[in-house]
N, CA, C and O of each residue as an XYZ file, in Angstrom:
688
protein
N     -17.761     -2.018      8.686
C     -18.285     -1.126      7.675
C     -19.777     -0.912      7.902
O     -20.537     -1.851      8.137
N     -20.134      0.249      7.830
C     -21.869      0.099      7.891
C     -22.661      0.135      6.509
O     -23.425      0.935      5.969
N     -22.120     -1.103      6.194
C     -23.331     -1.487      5.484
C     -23.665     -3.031      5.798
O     -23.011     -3.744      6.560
N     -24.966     -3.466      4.963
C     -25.165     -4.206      4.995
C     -24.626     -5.734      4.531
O     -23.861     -5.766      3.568
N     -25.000     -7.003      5.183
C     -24.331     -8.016      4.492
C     -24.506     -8.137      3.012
O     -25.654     -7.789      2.738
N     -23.798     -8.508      1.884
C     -23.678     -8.928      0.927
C     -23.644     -7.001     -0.429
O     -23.340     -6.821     -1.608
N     -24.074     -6.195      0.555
C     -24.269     -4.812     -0.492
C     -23.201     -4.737     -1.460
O     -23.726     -3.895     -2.188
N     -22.579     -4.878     -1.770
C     -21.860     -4.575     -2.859
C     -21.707     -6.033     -4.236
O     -21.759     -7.146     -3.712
N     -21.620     -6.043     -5.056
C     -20.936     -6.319     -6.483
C     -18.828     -6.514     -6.582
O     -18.067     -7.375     -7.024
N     -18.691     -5.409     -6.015
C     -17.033     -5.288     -5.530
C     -17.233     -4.216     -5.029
O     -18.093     -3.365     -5.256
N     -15.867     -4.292     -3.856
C     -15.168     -3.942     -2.922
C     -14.096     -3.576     -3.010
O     -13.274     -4.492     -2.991
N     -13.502     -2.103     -3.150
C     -12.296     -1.893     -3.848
C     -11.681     -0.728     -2.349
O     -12.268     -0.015     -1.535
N      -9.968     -1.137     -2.667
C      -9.056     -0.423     -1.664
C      -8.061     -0.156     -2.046
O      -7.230     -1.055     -2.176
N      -7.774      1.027     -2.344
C      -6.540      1.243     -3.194
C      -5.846      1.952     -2.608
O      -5.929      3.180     -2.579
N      -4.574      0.847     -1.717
C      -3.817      1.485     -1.004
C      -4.102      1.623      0.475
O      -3.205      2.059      1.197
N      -5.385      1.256      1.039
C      -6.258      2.073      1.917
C      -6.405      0.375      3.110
O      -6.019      0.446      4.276
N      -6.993     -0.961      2.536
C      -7.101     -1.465      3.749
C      -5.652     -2.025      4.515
O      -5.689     -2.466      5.663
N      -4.578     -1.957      3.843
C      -3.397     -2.192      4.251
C      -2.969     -1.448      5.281
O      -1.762     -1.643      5.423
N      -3.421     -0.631      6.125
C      -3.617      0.286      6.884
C      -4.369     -0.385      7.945
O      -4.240      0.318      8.946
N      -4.840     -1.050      8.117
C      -6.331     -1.580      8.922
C      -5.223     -1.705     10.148
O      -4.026     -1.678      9.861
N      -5.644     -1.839     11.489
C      -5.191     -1.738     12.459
C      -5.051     -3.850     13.161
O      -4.277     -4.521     13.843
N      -6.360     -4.046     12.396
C      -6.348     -5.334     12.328
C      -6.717     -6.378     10.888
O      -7.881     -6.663     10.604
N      -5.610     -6.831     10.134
C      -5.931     -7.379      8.686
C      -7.073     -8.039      8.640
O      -7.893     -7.819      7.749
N      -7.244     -8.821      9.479
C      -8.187    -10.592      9.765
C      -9.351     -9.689      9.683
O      -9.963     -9.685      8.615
N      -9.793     -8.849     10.734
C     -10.995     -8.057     10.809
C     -11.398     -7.205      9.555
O     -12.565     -6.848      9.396
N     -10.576     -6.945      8.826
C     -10.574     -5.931      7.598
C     -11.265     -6.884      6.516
O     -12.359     -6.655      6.001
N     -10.275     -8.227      6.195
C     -10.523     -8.734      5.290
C     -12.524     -9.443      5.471
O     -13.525     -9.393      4.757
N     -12.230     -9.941      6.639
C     -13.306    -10.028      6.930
C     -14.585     -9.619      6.701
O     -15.567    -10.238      6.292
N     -14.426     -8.477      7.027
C     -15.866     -6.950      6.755
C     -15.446     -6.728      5.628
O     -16.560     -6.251      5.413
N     -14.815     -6.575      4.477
C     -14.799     -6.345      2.694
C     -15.487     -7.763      2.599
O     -16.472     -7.658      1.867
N     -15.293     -9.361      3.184
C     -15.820    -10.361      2.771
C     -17.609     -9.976      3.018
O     -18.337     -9.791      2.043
N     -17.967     -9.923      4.006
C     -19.102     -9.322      4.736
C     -19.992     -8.723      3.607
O     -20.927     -9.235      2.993
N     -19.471     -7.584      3.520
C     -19.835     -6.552      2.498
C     -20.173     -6.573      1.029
O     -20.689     -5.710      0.319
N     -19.613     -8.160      0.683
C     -19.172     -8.625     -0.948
C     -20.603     -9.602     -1.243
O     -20.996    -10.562     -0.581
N     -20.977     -9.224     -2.001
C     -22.377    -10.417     -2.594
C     -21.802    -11.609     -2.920
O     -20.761    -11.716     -3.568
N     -22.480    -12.546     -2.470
C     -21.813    -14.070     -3.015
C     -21.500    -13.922     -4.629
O     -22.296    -13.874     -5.567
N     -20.372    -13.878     -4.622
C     -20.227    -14.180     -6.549
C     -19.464    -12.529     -7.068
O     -19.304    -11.944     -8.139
N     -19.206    -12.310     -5.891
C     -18.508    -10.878     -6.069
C     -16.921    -10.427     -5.874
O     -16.047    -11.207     -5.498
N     -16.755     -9.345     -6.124
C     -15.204     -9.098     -6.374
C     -14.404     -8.082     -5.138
O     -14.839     -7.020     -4.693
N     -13.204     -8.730     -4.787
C     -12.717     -7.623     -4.150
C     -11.403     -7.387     -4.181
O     -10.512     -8.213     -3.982
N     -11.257     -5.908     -4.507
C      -9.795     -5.546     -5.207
C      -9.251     -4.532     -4.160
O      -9.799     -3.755     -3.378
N      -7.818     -4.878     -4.482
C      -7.117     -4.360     -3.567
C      -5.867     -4.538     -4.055
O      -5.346     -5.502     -4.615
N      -5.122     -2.556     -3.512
C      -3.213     -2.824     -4.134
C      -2.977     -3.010     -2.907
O      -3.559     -3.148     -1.831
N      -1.425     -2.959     -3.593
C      -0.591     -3.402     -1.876
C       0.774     -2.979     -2.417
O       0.968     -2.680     -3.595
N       1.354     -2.979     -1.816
C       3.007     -2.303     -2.071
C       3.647     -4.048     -1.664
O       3.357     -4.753     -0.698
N       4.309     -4.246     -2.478
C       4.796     -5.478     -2.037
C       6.250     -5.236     -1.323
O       6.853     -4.252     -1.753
N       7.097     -6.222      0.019
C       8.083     -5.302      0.916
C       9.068     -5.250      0.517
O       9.926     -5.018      1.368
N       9.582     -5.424     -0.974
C      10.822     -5.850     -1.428
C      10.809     -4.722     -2.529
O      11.740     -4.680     -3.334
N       9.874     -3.889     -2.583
C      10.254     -2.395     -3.557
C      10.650     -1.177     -3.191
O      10.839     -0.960     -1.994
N      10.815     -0.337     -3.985
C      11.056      1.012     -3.391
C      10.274      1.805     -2.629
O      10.742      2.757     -2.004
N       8.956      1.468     -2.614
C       7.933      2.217     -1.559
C       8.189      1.481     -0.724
O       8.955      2.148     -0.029
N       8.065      0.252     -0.131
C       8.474     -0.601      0.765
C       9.684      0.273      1.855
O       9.581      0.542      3.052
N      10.822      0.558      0.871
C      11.774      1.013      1.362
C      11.738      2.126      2.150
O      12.381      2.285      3.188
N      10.929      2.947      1.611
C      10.753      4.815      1.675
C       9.883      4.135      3.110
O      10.145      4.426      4.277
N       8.904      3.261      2.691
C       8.163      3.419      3.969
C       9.144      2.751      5.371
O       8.908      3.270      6.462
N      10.032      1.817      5.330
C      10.824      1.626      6.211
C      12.036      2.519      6.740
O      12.517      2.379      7.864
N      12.489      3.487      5.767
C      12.890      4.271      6.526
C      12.100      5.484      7.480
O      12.734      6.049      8.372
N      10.889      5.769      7.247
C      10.163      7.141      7.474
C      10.372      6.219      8.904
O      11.296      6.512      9.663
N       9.429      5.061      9.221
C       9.065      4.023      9.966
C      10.329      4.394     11.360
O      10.018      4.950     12.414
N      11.972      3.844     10.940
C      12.811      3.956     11.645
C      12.967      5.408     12.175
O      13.862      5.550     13.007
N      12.423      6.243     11.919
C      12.495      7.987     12.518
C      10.983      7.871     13.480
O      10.840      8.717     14.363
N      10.201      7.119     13.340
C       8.973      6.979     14.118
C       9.017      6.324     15.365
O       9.863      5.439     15.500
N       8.234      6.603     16.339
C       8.402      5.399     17.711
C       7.689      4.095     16.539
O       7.015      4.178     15.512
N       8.324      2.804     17.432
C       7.632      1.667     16.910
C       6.473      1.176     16.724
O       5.715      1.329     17.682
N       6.007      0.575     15.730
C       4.623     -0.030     15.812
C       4.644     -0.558     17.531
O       5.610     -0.868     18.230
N       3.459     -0.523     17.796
C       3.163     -1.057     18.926
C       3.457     -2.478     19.154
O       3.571     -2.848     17.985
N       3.700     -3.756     20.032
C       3.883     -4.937     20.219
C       2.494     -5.804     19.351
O       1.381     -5.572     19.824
N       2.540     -6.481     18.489
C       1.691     -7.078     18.150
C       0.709     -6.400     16.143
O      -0.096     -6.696     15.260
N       1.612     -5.473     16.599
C       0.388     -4.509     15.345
C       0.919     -4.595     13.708
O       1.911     -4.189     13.103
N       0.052     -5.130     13.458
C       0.450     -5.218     11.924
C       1.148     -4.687     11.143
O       0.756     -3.535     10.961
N       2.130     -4.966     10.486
C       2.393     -4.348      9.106
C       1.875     -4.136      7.628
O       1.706     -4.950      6.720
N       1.686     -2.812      7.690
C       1.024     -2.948      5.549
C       1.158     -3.446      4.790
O       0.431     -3.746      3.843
N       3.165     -3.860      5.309
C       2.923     -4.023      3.995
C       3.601     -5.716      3.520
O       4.278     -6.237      2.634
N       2.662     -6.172      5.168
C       2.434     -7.714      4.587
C       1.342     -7.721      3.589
O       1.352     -8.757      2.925
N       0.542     -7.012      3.323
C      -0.492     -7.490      2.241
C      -0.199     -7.673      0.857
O      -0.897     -8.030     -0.092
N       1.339     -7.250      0.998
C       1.791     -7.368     -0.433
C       2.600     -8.876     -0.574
O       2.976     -9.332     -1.653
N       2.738     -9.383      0.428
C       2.901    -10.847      0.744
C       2.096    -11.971      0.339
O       1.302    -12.073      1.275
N       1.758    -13.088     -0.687
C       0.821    -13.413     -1.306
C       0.451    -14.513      0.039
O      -0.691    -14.622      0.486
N       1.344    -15.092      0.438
C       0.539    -16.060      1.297
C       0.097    -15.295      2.701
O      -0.232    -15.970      3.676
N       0.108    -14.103      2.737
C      -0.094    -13.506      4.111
C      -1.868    -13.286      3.886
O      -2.799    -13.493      4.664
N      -1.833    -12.662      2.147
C      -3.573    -12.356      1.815
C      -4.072    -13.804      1.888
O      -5.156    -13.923      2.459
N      -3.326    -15.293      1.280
C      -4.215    -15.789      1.354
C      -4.971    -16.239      2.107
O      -6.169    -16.508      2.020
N      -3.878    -16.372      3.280
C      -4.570    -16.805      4.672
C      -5.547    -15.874      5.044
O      -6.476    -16.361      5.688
N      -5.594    -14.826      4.849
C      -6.922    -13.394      5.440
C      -8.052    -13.985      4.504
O      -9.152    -13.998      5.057
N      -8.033    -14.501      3.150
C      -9.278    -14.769      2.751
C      -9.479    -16.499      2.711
O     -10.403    -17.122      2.188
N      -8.390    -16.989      3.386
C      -8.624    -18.670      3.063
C     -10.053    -19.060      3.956
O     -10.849    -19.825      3.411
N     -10.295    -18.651      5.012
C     -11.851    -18.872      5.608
C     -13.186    -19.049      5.121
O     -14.040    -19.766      5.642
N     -13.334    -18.224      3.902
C     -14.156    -17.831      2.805
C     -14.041    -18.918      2.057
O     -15.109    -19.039      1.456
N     -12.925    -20.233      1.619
C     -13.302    -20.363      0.408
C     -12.996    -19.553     -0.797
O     -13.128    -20.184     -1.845
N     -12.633    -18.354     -0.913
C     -12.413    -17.292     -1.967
C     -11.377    -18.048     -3.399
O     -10.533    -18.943     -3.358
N     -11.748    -17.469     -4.225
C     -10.752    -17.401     -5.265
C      -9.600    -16.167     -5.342
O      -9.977    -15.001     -5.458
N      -8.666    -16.392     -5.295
C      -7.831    -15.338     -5.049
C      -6.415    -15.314     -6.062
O      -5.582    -16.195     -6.279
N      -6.555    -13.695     -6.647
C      -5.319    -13.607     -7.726
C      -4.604    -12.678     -7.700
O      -5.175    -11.588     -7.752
N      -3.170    -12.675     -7.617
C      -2.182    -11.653     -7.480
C      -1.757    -11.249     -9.068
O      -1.342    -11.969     -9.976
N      -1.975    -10.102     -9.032
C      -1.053     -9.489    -10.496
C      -0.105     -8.683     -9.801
O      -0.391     -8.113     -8.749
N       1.311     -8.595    -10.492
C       2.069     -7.328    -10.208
C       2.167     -6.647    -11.143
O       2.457     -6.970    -12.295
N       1.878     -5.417    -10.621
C       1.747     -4.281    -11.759
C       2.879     -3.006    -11.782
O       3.119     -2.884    -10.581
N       3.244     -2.557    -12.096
C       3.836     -1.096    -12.592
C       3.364      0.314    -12.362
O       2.236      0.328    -12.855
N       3.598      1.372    -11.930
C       3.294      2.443    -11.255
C       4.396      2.944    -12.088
O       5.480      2.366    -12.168
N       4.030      4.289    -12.857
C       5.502      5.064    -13.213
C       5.459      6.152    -12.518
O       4.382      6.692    -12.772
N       6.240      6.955    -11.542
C       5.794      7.996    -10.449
C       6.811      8.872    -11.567
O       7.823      8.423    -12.104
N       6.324     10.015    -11.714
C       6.855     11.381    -12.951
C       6.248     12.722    -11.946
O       5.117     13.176    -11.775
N       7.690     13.102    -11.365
C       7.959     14.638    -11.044
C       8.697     15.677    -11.794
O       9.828     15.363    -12.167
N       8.130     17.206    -12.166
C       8.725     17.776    -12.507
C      10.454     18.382    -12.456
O      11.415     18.773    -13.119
N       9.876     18.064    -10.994
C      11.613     18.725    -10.295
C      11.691     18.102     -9.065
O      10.717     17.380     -8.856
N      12.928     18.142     -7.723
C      12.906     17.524     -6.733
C      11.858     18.043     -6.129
O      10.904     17.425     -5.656
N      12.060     19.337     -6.148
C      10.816     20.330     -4.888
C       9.660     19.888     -5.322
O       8.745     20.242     -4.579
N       9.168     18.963     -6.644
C       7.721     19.061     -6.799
C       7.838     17.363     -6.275
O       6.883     16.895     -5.656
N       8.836     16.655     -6.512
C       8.892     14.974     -5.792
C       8.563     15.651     -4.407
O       7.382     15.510     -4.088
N       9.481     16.482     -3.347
C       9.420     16.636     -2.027
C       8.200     17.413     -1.756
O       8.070     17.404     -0.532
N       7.358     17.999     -2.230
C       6.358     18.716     -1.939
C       4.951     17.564     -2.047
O       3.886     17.616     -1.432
N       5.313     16.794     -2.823
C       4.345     15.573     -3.344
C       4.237     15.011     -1.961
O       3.384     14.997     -1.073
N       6.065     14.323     -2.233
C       5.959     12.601     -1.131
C       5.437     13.731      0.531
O       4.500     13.337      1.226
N       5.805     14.363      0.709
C       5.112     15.025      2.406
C       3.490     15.433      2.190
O       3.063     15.896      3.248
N       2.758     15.409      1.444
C       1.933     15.394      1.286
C       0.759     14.657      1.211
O      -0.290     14.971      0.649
N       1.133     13.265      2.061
C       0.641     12.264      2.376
C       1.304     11.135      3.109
O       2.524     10.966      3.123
N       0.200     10.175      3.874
C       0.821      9.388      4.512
C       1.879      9.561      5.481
O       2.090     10.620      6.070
N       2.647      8.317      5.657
C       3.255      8.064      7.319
C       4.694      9.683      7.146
O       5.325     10.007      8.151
N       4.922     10.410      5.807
C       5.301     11.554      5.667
C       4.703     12.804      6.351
O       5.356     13.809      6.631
N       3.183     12.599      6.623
C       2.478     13.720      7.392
C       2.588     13.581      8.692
O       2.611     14.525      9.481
N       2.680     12.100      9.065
C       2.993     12.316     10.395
C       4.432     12.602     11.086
O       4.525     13.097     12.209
N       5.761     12.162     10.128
C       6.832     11.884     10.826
C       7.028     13.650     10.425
O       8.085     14.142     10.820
N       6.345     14.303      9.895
C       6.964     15.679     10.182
C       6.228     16.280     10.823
O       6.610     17.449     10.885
N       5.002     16.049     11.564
C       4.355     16.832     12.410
C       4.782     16.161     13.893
O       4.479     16.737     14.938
N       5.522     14.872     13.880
C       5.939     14.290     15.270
C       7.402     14.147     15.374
O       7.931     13.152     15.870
N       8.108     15.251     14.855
C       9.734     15.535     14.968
C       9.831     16.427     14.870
O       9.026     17.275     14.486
N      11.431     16.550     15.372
C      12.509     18.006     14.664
C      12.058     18.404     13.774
O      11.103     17.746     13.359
N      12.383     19.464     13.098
C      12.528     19.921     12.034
C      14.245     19.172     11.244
O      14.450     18.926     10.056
N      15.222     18.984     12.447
C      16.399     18.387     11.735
C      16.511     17.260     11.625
O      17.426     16.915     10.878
N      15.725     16.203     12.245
C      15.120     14.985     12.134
C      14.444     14.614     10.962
O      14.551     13.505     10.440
N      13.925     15.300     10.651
C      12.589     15.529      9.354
C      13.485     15.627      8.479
O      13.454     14.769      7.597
N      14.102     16.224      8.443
C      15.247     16.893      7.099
C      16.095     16.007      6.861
O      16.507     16.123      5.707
N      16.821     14.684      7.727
C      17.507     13.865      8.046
C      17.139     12.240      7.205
O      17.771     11.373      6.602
N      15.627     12.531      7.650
C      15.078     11.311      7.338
C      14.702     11.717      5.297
O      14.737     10.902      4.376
N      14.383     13.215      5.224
C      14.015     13.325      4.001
C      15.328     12.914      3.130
O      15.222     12.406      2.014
N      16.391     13.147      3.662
C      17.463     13.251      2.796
C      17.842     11.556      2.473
O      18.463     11.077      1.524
N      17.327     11.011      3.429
C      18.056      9.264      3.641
C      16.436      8.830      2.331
O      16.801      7.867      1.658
N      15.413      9.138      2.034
C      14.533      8.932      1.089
C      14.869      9.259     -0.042
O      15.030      8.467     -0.971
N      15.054     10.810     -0.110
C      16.096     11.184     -1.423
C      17.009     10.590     -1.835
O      17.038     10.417     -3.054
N      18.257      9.970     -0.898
C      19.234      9.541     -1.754
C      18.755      7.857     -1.875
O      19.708      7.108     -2.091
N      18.155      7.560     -1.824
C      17.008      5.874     -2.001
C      16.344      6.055     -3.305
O      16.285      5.115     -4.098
N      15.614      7.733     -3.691
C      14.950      7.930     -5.042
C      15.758      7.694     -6.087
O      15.700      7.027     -7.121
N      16.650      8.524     -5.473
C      18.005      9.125     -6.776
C      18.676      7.880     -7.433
O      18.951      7.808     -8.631
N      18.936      6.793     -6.394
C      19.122      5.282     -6.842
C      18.390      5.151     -7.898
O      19.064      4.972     -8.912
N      16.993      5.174     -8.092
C      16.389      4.862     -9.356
C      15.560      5.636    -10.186
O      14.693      5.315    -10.998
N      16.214      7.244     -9.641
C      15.163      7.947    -10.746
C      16.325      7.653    -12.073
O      17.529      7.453    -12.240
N      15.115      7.775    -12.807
C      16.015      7.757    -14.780
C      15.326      8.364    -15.159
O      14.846      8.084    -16.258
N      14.741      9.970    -14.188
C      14.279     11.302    -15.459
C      15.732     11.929    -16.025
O      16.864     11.477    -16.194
N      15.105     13.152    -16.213
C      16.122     13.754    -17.491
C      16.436     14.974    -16.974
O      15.331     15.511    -16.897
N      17.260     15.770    -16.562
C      17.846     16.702    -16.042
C      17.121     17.118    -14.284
O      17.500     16.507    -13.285
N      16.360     17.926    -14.249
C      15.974     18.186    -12.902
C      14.692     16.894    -12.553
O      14.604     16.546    -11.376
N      13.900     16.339    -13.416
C      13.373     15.825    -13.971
C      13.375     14.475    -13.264
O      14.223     13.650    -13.606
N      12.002     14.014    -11.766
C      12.465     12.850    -11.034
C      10.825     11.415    -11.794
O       9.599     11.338    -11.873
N      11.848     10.785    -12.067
C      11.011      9.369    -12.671
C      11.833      8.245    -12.363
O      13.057      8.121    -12.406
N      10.680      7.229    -11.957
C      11.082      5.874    -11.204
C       9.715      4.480    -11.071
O       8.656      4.886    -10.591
N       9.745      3.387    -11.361
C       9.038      2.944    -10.924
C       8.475      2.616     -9.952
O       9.192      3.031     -9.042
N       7.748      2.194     -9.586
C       7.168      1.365     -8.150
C       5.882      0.392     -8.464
O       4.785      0.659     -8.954
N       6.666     -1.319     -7.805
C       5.578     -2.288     -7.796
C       4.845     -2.159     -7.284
O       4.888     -1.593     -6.192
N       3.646     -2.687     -7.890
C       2.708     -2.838     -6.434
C       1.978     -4.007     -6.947
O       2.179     -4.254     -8.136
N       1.089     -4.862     -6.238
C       0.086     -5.835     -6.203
C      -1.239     -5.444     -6.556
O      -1.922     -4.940     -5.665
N      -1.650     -5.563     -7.518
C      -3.111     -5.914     -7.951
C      -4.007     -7.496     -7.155
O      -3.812     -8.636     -7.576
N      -4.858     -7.186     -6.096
C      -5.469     -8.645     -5.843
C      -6.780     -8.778     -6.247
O      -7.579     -7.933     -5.843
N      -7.088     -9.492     -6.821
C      -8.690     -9.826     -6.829
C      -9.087    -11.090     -5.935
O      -8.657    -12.238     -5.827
N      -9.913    -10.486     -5.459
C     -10.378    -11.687     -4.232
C     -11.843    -12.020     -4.809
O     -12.600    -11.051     -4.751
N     -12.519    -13.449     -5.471
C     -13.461    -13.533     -5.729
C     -14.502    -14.614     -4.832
O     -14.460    -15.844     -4.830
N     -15.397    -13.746     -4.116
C     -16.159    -14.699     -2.954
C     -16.976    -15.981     -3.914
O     -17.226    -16.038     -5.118
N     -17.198    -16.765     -2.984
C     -18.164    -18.092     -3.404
C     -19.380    -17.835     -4.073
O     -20.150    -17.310     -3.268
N     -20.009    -17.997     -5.422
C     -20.804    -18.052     -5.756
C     -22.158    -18.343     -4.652
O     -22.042    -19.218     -3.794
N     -23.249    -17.642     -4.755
C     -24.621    -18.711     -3.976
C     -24.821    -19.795     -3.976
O     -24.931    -20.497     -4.982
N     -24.927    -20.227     -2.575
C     -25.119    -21.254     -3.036
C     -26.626    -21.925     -2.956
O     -27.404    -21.616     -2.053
N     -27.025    -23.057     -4.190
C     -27.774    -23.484     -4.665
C     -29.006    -24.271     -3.803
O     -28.580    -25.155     -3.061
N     -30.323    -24.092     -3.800
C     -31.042    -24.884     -2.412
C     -31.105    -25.949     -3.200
O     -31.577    -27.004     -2.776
C-alpha cells in the first residue's frame, strides 16, 4: 500500500482483500498501515453459503486457479484469518452477519449478479452458450432460496464481519 507505516486509525475491506493474490502479504500491509491500537475490518463470504456456491460454480466454467494461488474465500475460514494475523499478536473477532439481497425481477437479479466480479470475467472469457449454461446452473442455486413474492427475487447471504485489533504501543 503506499502509505505510510502506522497511517491509519482502521483499515477497512469490504469484500475487496479476499481477492489479494497473496493473503500473508495482504494481511500484512493492512497490519503495516494500522496505528498500534488500531482497527481492521474486513467481510468475507464464508465457503459454506450461497455466494460461496455461485462463486464455485462461475469458478468451474473458468480455467483453474493457478497451482498454488489462493482462495477468497478461505478468509471466511476463522482459523485461516487467524493465522494471517497471529504474527502481530492481534486481537481478532469474527461476527456472522446477514446480507438480505432484494431484486425486483429475475432480469434485474441477472443484470445485477453480471455486473460484477468473477461474472465479468466468465462472460467476457466464453461462449456466449457457456455463459448462458453457467448462468442457468446459478439461477437454479438462487431459486433454491429465493422467498420473494411473485417475480420478486429475495434471499439471504452470510458473510463474516472481522475485526482485527493491532497491539496497543508499546510503553518505554
Amino acid at each position: 500500500l503506499p502509505f505510510p507505516d502506522g497511517a491509519f486509525d482502521q483499515v477497512t475491506s469490504v469484500f475487496g482483500i479476499i481477492f489479494a493474490p497473496d493473503h500473508h502479504r495482504a494481511a500484512a500491509e493492512a497490519l503495516r498501515a494500522t496505528r498500534p491500537g488500531g482497527t481492521i475490518g474486513i467481510t468475507a463470504w464464508p465457503p459454506n453459503d450461497v455466494t460461496a456456491q455461485q462463486f464455485r460454480i462461475v469458478r468451474s466454467h473458468l480455467s483453474p486457479l493457478p497451482p498454488g494461488a489462493p482462495d477468497p474465500l478461505d478468509w471466511g475460514v476463522r482459523d485461516h484469518v487467524g493465522e494471517l494475523f497471529a504474527p502481530a499478536e492481534t486481537t481478532i473477532e469474527v461476527r456472522e452477519r446477514m446480507l438480505t439481497l432484494r431484486y425486483r425481477s429475475w432480469d434485474n437479479w441477472r443484470s445485477s449478479s453480471e455486473a460484477h466480479g468473477l461474472s465479468v470475467v466468465a462472460k467476457a472469457s466464453m461462449p456466449p452458450e457457456r455463459y448462458g449454461a453457467m448462468a442457468a446452473q446459478i439461477k437454479a442455486l438462487i431459486e433454491q432460496v429465493n422467498y420473494g413474492q411473485d417475480d420478486a427475487v429475495v434471499y439471504d447471504a452470510r458473510y463474516l464481519e472481522i475485526l482485527v485489533t493491532t497491539p496497543p504501543p508499546r510503553k518505554l
